[in-house]
Every structure is written in structure tokens, then in C-alpha cells.
Amino acid sequence: MLGWALTFLVVALIAAVFGFSGLASASAGIAQILFVIFLILFVVAMIARAVRGNPPV
């Protein structure tokens, strides 16, 4: 999931350099959404690991 977020971020940056504003904004939006989803899943995984008794690494 993080790989997809980084991919869309790179696409957005390249599109912004070349001036494709519609493509850049769409890719940036998708990258932000995927990053937030990744962050939420990471926090949930850390909480689940702590609840099971395994300390976070």
C-alpha cells in the first residue's frame, strides 16, 4: 500500500513538472488517500500487537 502511495506521489510530481495540472492533482489526491489508509492500518496493527502482549519493536 505504501508503494502505491509513493508511486502516485512520483507520478504527481512528474506531472506537475510537465504542467499537467489535472493529472497532477488527481495523482496527489490518490497518494494522500493511500498514505492516510496506510497510516491508519499501521496504527491499528501496532495497537493489536500491543493488546496481544507483544511489545512494539
XYZ file of C-alpha atoms in Angstrom:
57
model
C 0.000 0.000 0.000
C 2.828 2.382 0.819
C 4.381 1.521 -2.527
C 1.207 2.660 -4.302
C 1.173 5.916 -2.343
C 4.791 6.593 -3.285
C 4.097 5.682 -6.917
C 1.214 8.151 -7.158
C 3.335 10.782 -5.405
C 6.071 10.367 -8.019
C 3.501 10.495 -10.833
C 2.049 13.676 -9.343
C 5.479 15.299 -9.083
C 6.412 14.383 -12.663
C 3.033 15.603 -13.953
C 3.440 18.854 -12.027
C 6.847 19.441 -13.616
C 5.380 18.984 -17.091
C 2.320 21.115 -16.302
C -0.450 18.528 -16.419
C -2.449 20.111 -13.613
C -5.432 17.752 -13.778
C -3.288 14.633 -13.706
C -1.030 16.082 -11.011
C -3.899 16.971 -8.696
C -5.598 13.600 -9.215
C -2.391 11.678 -8.525
C -1.621 13.812 -5.483
C -5.110 13.201 -4.128
C -4.814 9.446 -4.602
C -1.367 9.465 -2.962
C -2.747 11.348 0.052
C -5.666 8.946 0.443
C -3.423 5.885 0.193
C -0.959 7.377 2.670
C -3.719 8.036 5.211
C -5.052 4.492 4.781
C -1.527 3.097 5.262
C -1.042 5.226 8.371
C -4.355 4.079 9.888
C -3.553 0.423 9.181
C -0.115 0.858 10.744
C -1.580 2.327 13.939
C -4.218 -0.419 14.126
C -1.530 -3.087 13.687
C 0.597 -1.554 16.442
C -2.385 -1.399 18.822
C -3.353 -5.007 18.020
C 0.218 -6.131 18.632
C 0.324 -4.311 21.995
C -3.029 -5.787 23.060
C -1.815 -9.314 22.297
C 1.111 -8.776 24.642
C 3.897 -8.345 22.130
C 5.718 -5.061 22.720
C 6.291 -2.843 19.680
C 9.719 -3.215 18.159
